[in-house]
Coordinates of N, CA and C and ligand atoms in Angstrom, one line a residue:
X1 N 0.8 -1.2 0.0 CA 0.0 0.0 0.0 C 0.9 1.3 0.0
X2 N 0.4 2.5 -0.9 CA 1.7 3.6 -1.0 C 1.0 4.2 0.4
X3 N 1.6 4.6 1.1 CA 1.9 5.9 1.9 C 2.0 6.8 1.9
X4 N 0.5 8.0 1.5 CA 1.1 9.0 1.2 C 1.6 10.2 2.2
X5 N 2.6 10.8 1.7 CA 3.3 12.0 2.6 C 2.0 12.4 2.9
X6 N 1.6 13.0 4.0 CA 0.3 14.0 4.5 C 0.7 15.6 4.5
X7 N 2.1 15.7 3.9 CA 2.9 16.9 3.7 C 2.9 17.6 2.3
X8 N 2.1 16.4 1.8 CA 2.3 16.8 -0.1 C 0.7 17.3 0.0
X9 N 0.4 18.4 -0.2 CA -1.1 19.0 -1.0 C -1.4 18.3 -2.4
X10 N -2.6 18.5 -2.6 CA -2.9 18.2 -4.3 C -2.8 18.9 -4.6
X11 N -2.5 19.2 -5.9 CA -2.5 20.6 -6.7 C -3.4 21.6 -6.8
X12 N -4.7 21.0 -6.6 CA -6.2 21.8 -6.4 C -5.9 22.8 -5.4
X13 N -5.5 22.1 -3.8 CA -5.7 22.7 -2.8 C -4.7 23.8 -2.9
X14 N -3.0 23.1 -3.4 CA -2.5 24.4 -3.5 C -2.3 25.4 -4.5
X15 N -3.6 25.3 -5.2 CA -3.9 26.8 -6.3 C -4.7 27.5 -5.2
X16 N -6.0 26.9 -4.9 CA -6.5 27.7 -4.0 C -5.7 28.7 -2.8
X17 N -6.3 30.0 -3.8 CA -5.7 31.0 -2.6 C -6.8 32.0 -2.3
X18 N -6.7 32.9 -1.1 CA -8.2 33.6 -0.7 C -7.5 34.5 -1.9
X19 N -8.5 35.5 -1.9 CA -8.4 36.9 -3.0 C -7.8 37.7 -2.9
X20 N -7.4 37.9 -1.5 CA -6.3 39.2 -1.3 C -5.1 38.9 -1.4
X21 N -4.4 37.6 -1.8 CA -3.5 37.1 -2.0 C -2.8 38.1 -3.3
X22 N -1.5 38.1 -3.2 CA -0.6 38.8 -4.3 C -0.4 38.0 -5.5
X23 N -0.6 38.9 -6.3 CA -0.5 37.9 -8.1 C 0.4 39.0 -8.6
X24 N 1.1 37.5 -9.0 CA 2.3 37.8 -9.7 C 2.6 37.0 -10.9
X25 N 3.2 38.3 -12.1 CA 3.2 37.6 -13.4 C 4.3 37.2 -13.7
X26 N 5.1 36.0 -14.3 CA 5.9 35.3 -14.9 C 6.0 35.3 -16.4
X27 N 7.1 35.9 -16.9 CA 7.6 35.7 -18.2 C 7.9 34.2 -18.7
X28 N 8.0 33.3 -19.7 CA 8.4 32.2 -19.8 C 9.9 32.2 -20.7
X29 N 9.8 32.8 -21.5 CA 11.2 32.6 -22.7 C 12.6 33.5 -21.7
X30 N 13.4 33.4 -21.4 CA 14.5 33.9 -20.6 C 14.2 33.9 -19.0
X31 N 13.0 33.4 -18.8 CA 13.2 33.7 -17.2 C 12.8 32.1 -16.7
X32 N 11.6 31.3 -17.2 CA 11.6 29.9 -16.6 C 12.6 29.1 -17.6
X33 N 12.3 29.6 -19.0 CA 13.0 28.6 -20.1 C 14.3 29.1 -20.5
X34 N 14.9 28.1 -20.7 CA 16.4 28.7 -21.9 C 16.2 28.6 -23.4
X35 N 15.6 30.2 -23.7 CA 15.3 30.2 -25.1 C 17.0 30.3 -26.0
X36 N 17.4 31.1 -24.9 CA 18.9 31.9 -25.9 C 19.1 30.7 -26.4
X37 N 19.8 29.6 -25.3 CA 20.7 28.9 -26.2 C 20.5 28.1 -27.0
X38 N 19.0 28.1 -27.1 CA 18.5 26.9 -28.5 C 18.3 27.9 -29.6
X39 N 17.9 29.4 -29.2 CA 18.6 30.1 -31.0 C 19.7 30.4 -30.9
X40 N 20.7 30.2 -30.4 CA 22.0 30.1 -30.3 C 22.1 28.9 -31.4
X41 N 22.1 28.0 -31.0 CA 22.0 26.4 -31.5 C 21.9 26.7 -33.2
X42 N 20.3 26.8 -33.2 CA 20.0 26.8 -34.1 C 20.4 28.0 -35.0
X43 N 20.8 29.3 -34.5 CA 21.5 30.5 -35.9 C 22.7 29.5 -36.4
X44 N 23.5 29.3 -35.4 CA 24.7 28.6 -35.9 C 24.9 27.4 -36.7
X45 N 23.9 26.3 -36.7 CA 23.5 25.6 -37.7 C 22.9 26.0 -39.0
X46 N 22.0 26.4 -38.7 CA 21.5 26.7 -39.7 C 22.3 28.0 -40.9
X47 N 22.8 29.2 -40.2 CA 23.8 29.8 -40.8 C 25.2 30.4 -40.7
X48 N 25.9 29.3 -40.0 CA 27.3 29.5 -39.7 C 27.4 27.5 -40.6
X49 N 27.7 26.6 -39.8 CA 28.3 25.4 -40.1 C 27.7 25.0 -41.5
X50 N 28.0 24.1 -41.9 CA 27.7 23.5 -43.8 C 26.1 23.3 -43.6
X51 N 25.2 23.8 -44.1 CA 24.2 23.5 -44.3 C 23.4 23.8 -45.4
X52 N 22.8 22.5 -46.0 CA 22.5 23.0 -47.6 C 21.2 23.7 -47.8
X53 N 20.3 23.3 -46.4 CA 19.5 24.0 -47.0 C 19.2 25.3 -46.5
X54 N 20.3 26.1 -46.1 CA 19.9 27.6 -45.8 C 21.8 28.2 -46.4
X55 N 21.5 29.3 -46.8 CA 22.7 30.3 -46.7 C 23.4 30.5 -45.5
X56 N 24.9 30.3 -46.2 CA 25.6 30.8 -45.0 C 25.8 32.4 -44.7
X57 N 25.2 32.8 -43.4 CA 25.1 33.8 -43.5 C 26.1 35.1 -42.4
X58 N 26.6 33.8 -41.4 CA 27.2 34.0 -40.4 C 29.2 33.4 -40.6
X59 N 29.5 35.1 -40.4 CA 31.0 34.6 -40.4 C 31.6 34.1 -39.8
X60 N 31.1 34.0 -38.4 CA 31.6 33.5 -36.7 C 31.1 32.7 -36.3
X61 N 30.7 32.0 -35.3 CA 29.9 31.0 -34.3 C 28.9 32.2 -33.8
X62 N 27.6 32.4 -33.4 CA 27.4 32.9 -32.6 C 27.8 32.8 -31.5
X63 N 27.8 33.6 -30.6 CA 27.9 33.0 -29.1 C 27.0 34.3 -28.1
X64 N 26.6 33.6 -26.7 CA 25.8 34.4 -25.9 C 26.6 35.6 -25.8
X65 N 27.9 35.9 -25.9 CA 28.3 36.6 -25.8 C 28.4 38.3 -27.1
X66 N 27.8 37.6 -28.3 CA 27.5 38.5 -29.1 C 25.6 39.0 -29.0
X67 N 24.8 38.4 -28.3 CA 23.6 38.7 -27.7 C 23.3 40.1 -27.0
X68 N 23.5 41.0 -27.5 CA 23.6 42.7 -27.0 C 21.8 43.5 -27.0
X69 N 21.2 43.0 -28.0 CA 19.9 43.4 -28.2 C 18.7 42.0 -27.5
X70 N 17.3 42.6 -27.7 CA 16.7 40.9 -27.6 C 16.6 40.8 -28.8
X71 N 16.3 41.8 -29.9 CA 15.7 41.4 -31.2 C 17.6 40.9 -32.4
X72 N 17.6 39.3 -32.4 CA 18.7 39.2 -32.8 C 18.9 40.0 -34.3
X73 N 18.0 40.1 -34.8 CA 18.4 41.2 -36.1 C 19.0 42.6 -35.9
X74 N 19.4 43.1 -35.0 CA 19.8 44.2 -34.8 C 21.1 44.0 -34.1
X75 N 21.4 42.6 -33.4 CA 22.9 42.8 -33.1 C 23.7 41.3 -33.5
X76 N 23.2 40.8 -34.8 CA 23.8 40.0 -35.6 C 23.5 40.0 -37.2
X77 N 24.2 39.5 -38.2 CA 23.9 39.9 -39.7 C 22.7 38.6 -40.1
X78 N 21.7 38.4 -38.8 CA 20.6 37.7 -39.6 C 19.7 38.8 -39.6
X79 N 18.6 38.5 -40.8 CA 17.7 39.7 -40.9 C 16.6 38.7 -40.3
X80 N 14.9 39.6 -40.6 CA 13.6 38.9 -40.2 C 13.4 37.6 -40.6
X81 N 13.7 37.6 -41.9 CA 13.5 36.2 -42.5 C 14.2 34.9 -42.3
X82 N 15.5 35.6 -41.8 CA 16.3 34.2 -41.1 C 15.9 33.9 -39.7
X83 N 15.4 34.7 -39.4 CA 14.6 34.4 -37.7 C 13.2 33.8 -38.0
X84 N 12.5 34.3 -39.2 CA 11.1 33.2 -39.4 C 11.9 31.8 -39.3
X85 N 12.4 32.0 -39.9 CA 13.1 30.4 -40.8 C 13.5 29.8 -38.9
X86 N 14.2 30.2 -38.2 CA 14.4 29.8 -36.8 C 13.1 29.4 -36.2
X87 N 12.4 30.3 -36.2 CA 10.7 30.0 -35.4 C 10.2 29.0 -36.2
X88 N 10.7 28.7 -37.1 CA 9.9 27.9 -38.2 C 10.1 26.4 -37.7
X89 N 11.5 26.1 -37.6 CA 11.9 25.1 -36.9 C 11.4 24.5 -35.7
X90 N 11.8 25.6 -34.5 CA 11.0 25.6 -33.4 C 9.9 25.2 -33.2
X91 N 8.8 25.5 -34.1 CA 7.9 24.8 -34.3 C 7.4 24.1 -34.7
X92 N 7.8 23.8 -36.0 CA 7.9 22.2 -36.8 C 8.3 21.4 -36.0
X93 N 9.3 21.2 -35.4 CA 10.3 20.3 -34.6 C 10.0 19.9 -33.0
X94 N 9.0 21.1 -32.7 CA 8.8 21.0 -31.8 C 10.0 21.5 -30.4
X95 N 10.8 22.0 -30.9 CA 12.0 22.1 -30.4 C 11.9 22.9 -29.3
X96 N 10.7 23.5 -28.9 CA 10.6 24.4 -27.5 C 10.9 23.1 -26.1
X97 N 9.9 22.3 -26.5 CA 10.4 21.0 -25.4 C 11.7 20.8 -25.6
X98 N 12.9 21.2 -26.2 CA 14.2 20.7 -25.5 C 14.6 21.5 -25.0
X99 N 14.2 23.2 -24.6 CA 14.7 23.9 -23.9 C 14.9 23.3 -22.5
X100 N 16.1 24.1 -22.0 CA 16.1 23.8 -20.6 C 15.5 24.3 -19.6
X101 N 15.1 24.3 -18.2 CA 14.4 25.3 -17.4 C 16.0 26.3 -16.6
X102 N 15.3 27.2 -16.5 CA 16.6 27.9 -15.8 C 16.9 27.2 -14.8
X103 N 18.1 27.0 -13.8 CA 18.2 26.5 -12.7 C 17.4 27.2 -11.1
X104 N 16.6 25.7 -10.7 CA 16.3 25.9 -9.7 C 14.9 26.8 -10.2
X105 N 14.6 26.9 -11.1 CA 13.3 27.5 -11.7 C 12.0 26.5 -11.3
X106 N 12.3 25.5 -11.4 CA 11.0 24.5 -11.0 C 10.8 24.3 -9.3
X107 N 12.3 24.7 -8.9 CA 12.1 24.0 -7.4 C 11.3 25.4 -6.8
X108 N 11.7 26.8 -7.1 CA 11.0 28.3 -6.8 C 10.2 28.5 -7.1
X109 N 9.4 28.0 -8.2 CA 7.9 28.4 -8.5 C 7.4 27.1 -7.7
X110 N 7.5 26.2 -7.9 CA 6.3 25.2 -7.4 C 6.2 26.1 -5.7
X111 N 7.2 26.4 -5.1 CA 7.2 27.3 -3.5 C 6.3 28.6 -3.8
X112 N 6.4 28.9 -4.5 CA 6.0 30.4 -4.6 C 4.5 30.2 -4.9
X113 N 4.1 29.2 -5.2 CA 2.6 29.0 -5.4 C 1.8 29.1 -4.3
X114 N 2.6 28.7 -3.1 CA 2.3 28.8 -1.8 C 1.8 30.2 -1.1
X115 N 2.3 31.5 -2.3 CA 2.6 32.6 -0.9 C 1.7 33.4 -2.6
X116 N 1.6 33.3 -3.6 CA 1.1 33.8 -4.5 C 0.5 33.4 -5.4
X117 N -0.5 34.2 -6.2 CA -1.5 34.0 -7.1 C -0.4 33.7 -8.5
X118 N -0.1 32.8 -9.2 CA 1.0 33.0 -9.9 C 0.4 32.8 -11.2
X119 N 0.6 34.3 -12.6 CA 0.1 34.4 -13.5 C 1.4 33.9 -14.6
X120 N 1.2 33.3 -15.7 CA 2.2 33.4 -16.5 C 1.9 33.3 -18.2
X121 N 2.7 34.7 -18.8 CA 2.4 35.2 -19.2 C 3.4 35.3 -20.8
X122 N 3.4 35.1 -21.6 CA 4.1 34.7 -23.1 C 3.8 35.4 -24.1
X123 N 4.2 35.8 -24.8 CA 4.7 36.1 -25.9 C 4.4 35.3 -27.6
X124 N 4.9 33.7 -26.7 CA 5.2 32.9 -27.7 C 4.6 32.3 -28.9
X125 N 3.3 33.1 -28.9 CA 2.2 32.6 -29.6 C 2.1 33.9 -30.7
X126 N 2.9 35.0 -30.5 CA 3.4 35.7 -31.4 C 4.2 34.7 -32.8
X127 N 5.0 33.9 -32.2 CA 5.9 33.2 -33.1 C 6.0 31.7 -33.6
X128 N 4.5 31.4 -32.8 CA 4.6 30.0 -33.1 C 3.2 29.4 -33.0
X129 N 2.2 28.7 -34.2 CA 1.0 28.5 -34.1 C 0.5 27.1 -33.0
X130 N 1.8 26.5 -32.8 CA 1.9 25.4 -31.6 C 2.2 25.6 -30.4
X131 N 2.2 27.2 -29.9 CA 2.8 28.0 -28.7 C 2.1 27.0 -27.4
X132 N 0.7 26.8 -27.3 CA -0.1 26.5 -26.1 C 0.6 24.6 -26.1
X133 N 0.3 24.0 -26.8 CA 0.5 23.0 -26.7 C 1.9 22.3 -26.6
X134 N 2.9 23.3 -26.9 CA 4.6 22.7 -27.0 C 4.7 23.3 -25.0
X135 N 3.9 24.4 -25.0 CA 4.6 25.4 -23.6 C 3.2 24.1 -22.3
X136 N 2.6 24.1 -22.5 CA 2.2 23.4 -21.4 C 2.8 22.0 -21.7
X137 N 3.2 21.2 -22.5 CA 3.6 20.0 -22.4 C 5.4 20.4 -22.2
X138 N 6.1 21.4 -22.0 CA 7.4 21.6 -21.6 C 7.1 21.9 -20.2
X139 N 6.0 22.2 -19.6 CA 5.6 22.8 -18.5 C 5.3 21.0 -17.7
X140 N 4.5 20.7 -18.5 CA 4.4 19.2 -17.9 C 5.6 18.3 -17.6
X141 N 6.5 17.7 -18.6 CA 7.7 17.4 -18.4 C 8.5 18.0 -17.5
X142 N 8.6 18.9 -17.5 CA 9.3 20.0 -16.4 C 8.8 19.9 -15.0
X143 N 7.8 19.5 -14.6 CA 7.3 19.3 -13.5 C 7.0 20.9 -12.7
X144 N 6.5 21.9 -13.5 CA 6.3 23.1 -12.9 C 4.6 23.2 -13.1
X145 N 4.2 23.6 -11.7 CA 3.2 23.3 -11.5 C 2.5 24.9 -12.1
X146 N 1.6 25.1 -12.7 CA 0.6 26.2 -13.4 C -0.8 25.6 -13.4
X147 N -1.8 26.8 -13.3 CA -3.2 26.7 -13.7 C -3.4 27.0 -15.3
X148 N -4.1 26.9 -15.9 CA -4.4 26.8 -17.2 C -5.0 28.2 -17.2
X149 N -6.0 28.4 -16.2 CA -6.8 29.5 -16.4 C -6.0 30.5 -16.1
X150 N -4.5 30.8 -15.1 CA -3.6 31.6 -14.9 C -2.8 31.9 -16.2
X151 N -3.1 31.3 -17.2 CA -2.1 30.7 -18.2 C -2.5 31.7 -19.3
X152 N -1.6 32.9 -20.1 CA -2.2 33.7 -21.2 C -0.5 33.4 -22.5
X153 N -1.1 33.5 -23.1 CA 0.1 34.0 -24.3 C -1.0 35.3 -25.0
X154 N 0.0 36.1 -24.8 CA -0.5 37.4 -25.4 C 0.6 38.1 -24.9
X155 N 1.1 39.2 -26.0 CA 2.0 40.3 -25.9 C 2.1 41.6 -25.1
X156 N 0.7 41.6 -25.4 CA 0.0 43.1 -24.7 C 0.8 43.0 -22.9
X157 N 1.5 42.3 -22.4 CA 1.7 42.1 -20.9 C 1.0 43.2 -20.2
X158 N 1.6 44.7 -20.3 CA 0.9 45.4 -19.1 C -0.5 45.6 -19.3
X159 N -1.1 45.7 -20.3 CA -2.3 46.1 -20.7 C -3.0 44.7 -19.3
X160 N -2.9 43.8 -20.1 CA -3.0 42.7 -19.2 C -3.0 42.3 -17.7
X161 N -1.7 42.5 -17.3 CA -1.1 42.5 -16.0 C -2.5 43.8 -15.5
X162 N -2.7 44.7 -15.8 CA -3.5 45.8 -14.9 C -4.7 45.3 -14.8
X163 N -5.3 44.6 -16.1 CA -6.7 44.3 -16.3 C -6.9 43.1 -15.0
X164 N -5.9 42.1 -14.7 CA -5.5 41.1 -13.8 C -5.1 41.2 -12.4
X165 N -5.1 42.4 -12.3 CA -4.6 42.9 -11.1 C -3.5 42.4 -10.8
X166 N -2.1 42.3 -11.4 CA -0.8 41.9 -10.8 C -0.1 42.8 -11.1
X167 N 0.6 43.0 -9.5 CA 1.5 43.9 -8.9 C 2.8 43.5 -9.1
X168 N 3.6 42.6 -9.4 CA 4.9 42.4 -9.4 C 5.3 41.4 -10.8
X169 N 6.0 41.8 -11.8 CA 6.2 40.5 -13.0 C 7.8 40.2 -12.9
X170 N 7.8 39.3 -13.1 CA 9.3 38.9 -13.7 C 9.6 38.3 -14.4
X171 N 10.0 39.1 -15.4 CA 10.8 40.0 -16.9 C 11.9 39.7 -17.6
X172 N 12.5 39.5 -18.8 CA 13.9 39.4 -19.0 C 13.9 40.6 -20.1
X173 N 12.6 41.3 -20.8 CA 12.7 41.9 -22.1 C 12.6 43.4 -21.3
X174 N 14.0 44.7 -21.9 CA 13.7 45.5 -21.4 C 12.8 46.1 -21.8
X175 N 12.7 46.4 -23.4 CA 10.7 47.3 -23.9 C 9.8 46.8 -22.9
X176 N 10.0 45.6 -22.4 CA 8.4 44.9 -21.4 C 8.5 45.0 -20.4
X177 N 9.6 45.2 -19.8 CA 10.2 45.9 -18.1 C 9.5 47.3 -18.0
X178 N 10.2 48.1 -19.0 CA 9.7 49.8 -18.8 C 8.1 49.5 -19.1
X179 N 7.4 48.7 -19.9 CA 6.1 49.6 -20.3 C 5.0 49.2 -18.6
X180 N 5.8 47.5 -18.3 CA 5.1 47.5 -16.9 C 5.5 48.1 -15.9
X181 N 6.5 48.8 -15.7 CA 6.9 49.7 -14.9 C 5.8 51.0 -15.2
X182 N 6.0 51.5 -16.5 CA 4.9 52.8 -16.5 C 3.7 52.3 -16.7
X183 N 3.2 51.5 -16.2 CA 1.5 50.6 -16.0 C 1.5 50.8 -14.2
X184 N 2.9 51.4 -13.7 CA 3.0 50.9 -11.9 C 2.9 49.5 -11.8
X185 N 3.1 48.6 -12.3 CA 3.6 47.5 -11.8 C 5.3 47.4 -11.8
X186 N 5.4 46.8 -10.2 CA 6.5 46.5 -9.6 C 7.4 45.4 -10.7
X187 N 8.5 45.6 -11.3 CA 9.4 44.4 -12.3 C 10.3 44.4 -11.5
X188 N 10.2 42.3 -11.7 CA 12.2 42.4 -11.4 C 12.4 41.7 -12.6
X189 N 13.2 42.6 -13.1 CA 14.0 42.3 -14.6 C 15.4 41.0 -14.4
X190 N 15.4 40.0 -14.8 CA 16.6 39.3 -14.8 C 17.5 39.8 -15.6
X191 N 18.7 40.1 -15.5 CA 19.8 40.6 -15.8 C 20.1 40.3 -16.9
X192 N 20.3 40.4 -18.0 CA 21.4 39.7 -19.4 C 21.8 40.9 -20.0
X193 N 22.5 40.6 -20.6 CA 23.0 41.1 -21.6 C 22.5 41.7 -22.5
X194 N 21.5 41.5 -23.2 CA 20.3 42.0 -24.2 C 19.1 43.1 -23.6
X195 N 19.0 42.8 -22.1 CA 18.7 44.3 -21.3 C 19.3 45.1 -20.7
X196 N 21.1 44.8 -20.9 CA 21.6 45.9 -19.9 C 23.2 45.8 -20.7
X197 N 23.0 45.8 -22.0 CA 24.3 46.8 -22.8 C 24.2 48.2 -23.5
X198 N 25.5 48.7 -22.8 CA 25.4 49.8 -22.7 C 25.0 50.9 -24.0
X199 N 25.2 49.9 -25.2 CA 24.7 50.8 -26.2 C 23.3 50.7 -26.7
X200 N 22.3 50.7 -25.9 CA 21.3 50.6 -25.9 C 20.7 51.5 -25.1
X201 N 19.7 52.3 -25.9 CA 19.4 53.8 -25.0 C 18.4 53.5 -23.8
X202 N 17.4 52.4 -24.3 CA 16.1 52.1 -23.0 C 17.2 51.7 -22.2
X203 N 18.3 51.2 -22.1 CA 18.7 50.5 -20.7 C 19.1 51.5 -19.9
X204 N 19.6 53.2 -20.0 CA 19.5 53.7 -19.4 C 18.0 53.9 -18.3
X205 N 16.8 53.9 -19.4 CA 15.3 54.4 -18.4 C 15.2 53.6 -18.2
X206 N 15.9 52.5 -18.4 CA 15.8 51.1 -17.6 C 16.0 51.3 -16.0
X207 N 17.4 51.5 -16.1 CA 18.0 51.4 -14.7 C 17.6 52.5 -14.0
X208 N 16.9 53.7 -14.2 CA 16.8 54.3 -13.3 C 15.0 54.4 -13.0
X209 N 14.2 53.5 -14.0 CA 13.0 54.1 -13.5 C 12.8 52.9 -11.7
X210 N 12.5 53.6 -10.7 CA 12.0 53.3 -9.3 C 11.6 52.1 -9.7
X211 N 10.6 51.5 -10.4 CA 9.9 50.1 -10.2 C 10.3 49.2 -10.6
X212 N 11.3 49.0 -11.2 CA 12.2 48.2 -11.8 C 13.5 47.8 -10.8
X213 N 13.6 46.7 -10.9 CA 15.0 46.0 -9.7 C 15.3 45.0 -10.6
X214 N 16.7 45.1 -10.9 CA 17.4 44.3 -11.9 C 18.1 42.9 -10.2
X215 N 17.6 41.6 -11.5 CA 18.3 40.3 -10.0 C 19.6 40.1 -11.5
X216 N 20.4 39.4 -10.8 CA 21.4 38.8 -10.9 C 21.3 37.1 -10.8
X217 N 22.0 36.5 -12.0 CA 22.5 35.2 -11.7 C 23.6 34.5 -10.8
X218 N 24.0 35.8 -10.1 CA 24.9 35.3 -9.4 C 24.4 35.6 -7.5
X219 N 24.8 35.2 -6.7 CA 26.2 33.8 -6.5 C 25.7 32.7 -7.3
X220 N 24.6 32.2 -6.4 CA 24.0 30.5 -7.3 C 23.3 30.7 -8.6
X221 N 22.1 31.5 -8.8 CA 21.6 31.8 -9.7 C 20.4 32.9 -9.7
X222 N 19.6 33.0 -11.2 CA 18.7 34.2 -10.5 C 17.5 33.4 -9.2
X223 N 16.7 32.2 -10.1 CA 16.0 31.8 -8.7 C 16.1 31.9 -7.3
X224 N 16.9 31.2 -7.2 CA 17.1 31.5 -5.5 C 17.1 32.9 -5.2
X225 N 17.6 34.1 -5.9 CA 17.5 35.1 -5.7 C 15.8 36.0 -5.7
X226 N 15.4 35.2 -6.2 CA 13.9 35.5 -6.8 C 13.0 35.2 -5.6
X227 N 13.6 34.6 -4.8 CA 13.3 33.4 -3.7 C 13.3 34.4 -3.1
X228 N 14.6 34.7 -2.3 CA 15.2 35.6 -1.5 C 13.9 36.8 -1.7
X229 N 13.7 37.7 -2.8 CA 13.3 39.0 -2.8 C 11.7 38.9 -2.6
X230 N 11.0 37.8 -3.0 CA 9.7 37.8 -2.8 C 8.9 37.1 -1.4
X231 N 10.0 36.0 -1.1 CA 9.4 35.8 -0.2 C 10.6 35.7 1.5
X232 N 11.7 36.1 0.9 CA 12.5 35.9 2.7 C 12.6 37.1 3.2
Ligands
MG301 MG1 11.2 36.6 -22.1

């Protein structure tokens, strides 16, 4: 006969929260998932190494290290069309399930469900007609626990976030840091590279607008720091 822990909730009970409880929105591509390094992957295949069926278009290897913008057409020599051709893959292939989850991303949200209303919120359906079904079955695999009805892909984030009542998101895109910041919602922006080089003008009204708090990957990573700021 199994024995169950009497320490483990069902999932039902632990969605249930009273109403005054704090909701809070979740980005998925740079902050639960590792989108970089699978277009990483895939620019470099498809237009750096021998591949017949696209142009070589790249002189170098990509690397995270050339990632200065989020929109890769502006700080690499692929244009729109070589990025369809990328999303195209991703989708066909289904290739969002082999992203990775950030570290310690599954063990912080499933906790945080405890102390908040947890909304999560995408983009991805901008770029891919399989968005709902590749992101909840990466979500399933993953073992990260979400409500379906908490669950939007749509762009509009702040528009959204206000209509939803959530006070706090966390972000990796600076344009979507600043516009929920001037919506008054509280962002903690995760740090990269593509929101905080310096030749990029928003990253200055990045860093200084008040409602914005940039986390770091470091010591251990961003989660546990995520940890740290919302709930210790
Ligand atoms: Mg993102």
């Amino acid at each position: 006969m199994t024995v169950l822990n009497p320490l483990v909730k069902p999932l039902e009970e632990l969605l249930e929260k009273p109403d005054n409880i704090k909701k809070i929105g979740i980005d998925v591509d740079g902050v639960v998932a590792n989108l970089n390094d699978k277009l990483l992957e895939l620019a470099n295949e498809m237009y750096f190494f021998q591949n017949s069926d696209y142009t070589k278009k790249l002189k170098k290897e990509l690397k995270a290290s050339d990632i200065i913008t989020f929109d890769y057409t502006e700080c690499t020599p692929l244009n729109n069309e070589d990025m369809r051709e990328i999303f195209k893959v991703l989708e066909a292939e289904k290739a969002l399930l082999e992203l990775k989850p950030l570290q310690d991303a599954q063990k912080v949200i499933n906790h945080l469900h405890k102390f908040f209303d947890i909304y999560f919120i995408t983009s991805r359906a901008k770029y891919y007609t399989n968005a709902e079904e590749q992101t909840f079955e990466w979500f399933d695999k993953n073992k990260i626990i979400y409500n379906k009805n908490n669950f939007f892909f749509d762009n509009k984030k702040a528009e959204l976030s206000k209509k939803l009542g959530i006070s706090k998101f966390i972000e990796d895109r600076a344009e979507t840091a600043l516009s929920l910041a001037e919506n008054d919602i509280d962002v903690l922006l995760l740090d990269y590279q593509w929101n905080n080089h310096e030749d990029q003008k928003i990253v200055k009204e990045v860093n200084k607008h008040p409602k914005i708090k940039r986390i770091y990957n470091t010591p251990i990573a961003y989660w546990p720091n995520l940890e740290k700021e919302l709930i210790i």
